[in-house]
Coordinates of N, CA and C in Angstrom, one line a residue:
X1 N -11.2 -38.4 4.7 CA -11.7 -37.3 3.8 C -12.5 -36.3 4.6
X2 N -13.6 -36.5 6.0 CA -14.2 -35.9 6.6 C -13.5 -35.2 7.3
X3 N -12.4 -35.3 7.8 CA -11.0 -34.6 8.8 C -10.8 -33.7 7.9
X4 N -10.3 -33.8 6.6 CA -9.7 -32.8 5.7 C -10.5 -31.7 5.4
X5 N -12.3 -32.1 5.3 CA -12.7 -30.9 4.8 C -12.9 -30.2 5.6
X6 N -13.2 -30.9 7.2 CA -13.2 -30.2 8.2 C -12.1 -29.5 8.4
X7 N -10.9 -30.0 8.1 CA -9.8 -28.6 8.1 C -9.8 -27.7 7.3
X8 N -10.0 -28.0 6.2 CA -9.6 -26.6 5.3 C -11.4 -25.6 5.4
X9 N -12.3 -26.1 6.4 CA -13.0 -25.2 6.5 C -13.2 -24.9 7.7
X10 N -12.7 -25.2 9.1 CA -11.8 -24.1 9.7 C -10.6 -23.4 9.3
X11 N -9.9 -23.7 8.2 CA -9.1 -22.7 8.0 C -9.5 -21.8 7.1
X12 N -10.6 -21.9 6.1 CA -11.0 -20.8 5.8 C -11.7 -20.1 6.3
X13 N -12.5 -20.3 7.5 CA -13.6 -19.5 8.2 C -12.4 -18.9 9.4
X14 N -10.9 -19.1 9.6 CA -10.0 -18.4 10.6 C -10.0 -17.3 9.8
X15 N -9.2 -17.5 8.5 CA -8.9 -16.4 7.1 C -10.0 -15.6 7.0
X16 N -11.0 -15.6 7.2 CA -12.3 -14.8 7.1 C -12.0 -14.1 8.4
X17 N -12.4 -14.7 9.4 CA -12.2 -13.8 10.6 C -10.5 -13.1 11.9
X18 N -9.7 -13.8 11.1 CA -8.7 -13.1 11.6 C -8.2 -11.4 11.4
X19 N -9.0 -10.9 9.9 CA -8.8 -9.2 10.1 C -9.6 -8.5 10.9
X20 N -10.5 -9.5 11.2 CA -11.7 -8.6 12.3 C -11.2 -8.8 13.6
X21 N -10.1 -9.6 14.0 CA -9.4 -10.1 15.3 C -8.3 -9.3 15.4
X22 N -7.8 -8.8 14.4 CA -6.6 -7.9 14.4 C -6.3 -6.7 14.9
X23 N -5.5 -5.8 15.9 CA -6.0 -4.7 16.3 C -5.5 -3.9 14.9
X24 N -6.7 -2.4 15.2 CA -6.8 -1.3 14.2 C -5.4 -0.7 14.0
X25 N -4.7 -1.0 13.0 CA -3.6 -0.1 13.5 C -3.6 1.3 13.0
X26 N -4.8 1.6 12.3 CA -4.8 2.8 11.7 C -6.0 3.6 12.3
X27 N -5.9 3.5 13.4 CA -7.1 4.4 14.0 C -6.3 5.5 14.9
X28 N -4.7 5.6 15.2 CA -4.6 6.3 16.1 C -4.2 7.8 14.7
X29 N -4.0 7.3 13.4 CA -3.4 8.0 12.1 C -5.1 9.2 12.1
X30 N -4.5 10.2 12.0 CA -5.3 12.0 11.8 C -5.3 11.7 10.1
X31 N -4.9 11.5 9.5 CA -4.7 11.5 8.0 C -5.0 9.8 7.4
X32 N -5.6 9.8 5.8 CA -5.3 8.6 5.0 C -5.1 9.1 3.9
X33 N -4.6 8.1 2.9 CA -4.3 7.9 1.6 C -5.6 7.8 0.3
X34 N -6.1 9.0 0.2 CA -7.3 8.5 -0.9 C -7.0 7.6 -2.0
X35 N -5.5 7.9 -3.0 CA -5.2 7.5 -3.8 C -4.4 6.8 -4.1
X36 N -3.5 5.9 -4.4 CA -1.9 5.5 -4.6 C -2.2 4.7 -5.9
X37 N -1.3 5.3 -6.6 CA -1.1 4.9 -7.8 C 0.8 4.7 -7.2
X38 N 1.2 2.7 -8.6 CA 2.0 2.9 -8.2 C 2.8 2.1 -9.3
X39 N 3.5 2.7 -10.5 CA 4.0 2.2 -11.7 C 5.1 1.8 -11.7
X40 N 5.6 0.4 -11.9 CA 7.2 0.1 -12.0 C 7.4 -0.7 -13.1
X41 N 8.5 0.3 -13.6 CA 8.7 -0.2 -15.0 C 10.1 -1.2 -14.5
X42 N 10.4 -2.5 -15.0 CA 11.6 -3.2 -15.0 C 12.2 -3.1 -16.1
X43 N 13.7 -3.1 -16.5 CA 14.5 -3.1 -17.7 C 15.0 -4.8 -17.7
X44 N 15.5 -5.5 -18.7 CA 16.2 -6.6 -18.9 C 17.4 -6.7 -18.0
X45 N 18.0 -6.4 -17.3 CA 18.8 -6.3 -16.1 C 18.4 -6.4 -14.6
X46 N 16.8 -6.7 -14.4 CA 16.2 -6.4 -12.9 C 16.3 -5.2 -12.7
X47 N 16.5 -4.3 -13.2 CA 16.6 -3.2 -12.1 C 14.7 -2.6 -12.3
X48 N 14.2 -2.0 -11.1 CA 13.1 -1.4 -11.8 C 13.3 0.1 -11.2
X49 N 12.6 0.8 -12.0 CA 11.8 2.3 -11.7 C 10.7 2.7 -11.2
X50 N 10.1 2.9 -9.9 CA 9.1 2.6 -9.1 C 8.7 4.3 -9.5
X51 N 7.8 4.6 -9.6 CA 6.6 5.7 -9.3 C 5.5 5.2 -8.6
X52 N 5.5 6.3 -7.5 CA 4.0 6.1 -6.8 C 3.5 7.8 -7.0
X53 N 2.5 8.1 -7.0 CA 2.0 8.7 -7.0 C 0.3 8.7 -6.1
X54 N 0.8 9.6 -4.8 CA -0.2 9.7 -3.4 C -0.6 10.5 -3.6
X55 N -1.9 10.2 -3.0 CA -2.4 11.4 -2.7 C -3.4 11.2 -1.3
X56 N -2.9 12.2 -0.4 CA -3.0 12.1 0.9 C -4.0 13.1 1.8
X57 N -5.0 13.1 2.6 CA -5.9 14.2 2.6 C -5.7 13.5 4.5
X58 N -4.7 15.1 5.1 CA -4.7 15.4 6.0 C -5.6 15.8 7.2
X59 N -6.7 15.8 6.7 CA -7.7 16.7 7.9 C -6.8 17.7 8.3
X60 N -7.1 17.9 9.6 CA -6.9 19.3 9.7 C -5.5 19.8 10.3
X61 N -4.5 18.5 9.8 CA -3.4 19.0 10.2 C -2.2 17.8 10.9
X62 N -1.0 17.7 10.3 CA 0.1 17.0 10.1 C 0.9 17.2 10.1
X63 N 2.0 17.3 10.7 CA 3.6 17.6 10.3 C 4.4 16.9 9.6
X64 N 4.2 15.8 9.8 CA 5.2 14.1 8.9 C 4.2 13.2 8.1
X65 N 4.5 12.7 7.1 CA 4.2 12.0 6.1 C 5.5 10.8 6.6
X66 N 5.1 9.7 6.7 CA 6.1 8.3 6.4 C 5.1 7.3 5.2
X67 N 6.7 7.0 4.3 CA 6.2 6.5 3.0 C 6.9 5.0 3.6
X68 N 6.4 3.9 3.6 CA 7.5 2.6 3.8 C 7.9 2.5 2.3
X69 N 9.3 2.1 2.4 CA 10.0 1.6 0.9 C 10.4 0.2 1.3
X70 N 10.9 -0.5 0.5 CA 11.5 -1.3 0.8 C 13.5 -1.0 0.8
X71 N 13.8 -2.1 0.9 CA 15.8 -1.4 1.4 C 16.2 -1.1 -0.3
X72 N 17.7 -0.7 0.3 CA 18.2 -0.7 -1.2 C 17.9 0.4 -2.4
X73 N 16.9 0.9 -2.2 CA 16.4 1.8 -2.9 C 17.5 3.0 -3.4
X74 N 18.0 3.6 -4.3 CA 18.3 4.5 -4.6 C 17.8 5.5 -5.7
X75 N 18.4 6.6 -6.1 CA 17.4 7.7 -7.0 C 16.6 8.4 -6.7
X76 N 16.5 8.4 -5.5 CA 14.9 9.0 -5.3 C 14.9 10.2 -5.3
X77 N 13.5 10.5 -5.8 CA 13.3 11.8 -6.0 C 12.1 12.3 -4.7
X78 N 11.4 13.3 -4.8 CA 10.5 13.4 -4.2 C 9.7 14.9 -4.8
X79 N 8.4 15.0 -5.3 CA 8.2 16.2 -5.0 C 6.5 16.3 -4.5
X80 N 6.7 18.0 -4.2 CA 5.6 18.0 -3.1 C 5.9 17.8 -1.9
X81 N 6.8 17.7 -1.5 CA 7.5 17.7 0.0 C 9.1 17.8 0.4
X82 N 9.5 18.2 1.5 CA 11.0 17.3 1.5 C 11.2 16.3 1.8
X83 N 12.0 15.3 2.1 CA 11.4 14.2 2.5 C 13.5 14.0 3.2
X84 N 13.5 13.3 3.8 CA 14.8 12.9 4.9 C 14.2 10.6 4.4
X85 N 15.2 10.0 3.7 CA 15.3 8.4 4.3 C 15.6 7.8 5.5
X86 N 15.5 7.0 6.1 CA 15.3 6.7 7.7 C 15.1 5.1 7.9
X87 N 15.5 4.8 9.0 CA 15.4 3.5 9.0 C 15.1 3.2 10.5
X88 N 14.0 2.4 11.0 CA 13.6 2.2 12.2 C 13.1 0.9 12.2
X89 N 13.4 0.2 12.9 CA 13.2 -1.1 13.3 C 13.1 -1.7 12.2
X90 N 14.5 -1.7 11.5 CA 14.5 -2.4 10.4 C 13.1 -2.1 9.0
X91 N 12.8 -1.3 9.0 CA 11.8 -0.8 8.4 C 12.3 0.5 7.9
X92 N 12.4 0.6 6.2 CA 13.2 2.1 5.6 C 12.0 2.7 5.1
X93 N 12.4 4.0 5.2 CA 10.7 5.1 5.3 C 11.5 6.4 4.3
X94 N 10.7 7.0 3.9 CA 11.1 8.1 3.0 C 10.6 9.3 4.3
X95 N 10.7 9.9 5.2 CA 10.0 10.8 6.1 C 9.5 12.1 5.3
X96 N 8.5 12.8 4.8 CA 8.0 14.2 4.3 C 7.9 14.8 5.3
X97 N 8.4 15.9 5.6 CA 8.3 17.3 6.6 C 7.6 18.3 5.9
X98 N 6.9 18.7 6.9 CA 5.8 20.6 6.7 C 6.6 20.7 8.0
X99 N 6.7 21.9 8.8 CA 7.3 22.2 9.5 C 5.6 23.2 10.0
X100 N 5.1 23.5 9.0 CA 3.6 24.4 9.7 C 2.6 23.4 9.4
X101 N 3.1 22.1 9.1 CA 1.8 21.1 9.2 C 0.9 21.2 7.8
X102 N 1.0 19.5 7.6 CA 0.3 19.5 6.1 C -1.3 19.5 6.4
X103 N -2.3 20.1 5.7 CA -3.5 20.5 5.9 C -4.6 19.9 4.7
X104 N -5.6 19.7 4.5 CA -6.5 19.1 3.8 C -5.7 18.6 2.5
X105 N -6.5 18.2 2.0 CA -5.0 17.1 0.5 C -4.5 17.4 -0.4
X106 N -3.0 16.5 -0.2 CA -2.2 17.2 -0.7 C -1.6 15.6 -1.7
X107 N -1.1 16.1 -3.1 CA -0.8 15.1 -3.6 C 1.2 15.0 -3.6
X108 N 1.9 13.7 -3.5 CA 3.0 13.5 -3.8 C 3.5 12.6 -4.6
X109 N 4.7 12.8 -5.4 CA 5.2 11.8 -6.5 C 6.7 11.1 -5.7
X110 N 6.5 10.3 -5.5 CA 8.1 9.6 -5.5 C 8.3 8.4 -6.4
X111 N 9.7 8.9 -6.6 CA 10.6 7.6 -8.0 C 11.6 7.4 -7.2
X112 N 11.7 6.1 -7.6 CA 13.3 5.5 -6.8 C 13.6 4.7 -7.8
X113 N 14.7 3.8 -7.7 CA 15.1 2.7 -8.1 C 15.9 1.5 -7.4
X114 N 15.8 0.4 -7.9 CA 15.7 -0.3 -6.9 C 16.2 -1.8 -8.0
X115 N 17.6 -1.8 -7.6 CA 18.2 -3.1 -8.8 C 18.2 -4.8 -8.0
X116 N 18.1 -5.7 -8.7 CA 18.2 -7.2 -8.7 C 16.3 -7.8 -8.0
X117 N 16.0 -7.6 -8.8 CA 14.6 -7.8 -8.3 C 14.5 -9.2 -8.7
X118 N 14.6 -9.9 -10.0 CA 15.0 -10.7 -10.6 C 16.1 -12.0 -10.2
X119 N 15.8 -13.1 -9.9 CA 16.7 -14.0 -9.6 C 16.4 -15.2 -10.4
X120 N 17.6 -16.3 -10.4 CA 17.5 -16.9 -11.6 C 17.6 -18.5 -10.3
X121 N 16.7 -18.9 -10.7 CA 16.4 -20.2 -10.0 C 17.2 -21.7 -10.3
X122 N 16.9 -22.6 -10.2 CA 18.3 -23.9 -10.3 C 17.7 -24.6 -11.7
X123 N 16.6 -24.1 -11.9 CA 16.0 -24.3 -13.3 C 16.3 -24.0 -14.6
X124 N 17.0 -22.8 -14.0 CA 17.4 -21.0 -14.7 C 15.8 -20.7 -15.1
X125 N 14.8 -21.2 -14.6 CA 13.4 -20.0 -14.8 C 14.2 -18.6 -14.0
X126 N 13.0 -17.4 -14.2 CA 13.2 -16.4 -13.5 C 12.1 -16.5 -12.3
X127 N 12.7 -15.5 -11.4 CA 11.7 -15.4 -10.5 C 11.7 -13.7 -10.3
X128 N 11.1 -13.1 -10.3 CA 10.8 -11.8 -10.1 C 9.9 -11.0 -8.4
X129 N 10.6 -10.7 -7.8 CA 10.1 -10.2 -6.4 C 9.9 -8.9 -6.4
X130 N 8.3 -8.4 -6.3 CA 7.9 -7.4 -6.3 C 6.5 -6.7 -5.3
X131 N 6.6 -6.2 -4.1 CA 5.2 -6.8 -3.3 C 4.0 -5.7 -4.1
X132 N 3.3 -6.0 -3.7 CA 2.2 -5.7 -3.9 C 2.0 -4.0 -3.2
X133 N 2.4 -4.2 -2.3 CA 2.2 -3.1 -1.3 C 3.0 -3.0 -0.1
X134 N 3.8 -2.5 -0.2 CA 4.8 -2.3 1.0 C 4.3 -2.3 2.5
X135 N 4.7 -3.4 3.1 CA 4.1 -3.4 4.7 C 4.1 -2.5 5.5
X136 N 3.5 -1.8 6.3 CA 3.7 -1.0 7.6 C 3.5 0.2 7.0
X137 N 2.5 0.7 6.3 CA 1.6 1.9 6.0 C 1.0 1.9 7.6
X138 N 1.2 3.2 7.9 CA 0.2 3.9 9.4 C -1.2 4.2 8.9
X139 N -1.5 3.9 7.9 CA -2.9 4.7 7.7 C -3.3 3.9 6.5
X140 N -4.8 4.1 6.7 CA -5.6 3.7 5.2 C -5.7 4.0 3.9
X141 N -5.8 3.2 3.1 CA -5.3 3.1 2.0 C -6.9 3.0 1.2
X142 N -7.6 3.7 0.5 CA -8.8 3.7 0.2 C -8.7 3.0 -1.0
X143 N -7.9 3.6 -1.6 CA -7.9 3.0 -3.4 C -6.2 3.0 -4.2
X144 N -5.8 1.5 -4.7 CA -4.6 1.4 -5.3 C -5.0 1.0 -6.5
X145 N -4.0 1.5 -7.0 CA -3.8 1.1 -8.8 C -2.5 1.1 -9.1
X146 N -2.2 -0.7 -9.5 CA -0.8 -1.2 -9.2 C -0.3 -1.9 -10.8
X147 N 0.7 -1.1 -11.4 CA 0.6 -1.9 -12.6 C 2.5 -1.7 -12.8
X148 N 2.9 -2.9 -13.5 CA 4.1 -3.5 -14.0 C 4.1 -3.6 -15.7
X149 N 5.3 -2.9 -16.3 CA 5.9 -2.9 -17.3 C 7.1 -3.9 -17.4
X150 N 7.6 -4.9 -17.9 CA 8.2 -5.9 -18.7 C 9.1 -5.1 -19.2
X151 N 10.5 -6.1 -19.8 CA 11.2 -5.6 -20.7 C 10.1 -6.6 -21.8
X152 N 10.8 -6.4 -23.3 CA 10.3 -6.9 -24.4 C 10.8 -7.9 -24.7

């Protein structure tokens, strides 16, 4: 019993100190994200409707905005910028271009959609896959507001 608690309290005192061990990845980023709001409604079919709505405060200057999505995505809209889809190292990105460089903050809306979210287990429960926050943001993220709509 003495082994065990001693494990799970070095493993919670690693989990404490492993983001402080991690390098910065957002320190070489000129720009962050004040805002992200980010609404997905699902219909009875899996498919969902993703809105995010950023808002992004460039200091004193930017050419490119990368949004990470996840794959599969289609629909998308964009406004407040143009934006080009792209895929690098296995990682799909919505790219936003200024061509005279984006400058103090600027807000953006993207909607996509994105079907079979939903799988049906050997139980037949559902399981629904939706992250939280898309991995491999370049920059900091100050404040999210993350909410899900159901079918009925």
């Amino acid at each position: 019993m003495k082994r065990l608690a001693t494990f799970f309290l070095l493993l919670g005192l690693l989990c404490c100190l492993l983001p402080c061990m991690t390098p910065d990845t957002h320190a070489a980023s000129s720009y962050y994200v004040s805002s992200l709001e980010e609404e997905h409604v699902l219909d009875k079919y899996g498919t969902c409707r993703s809105t995010l709505n950023i808002t992004v405060d460039f200091g004193s200057g930017c050419s490119d905005f990368r949004i990470p999505v996840g794959s599969s995505i289609r629909n998308i809209s964009v406004s407040g910028g143009n934006f080009r889809k792209r895929t690098s190292g296995g990682v799909h990105w919505l790219v936003l271009r200024d061509p005279e460089a984006y400058q103090g903050e600027h807000s953006f809306t993207v909607s996509y959609t994105k079907a079979r979210l939903i799988s049906v287990n050997a139980d037949r429960s559902q399981t629904m896959t939706l992250p939280l926050l898309v991995p491999y943001w370049s920059c900091r993220i100050d404040k999210l507001h993350f909410s899900v709509s159901l079918p009925e």
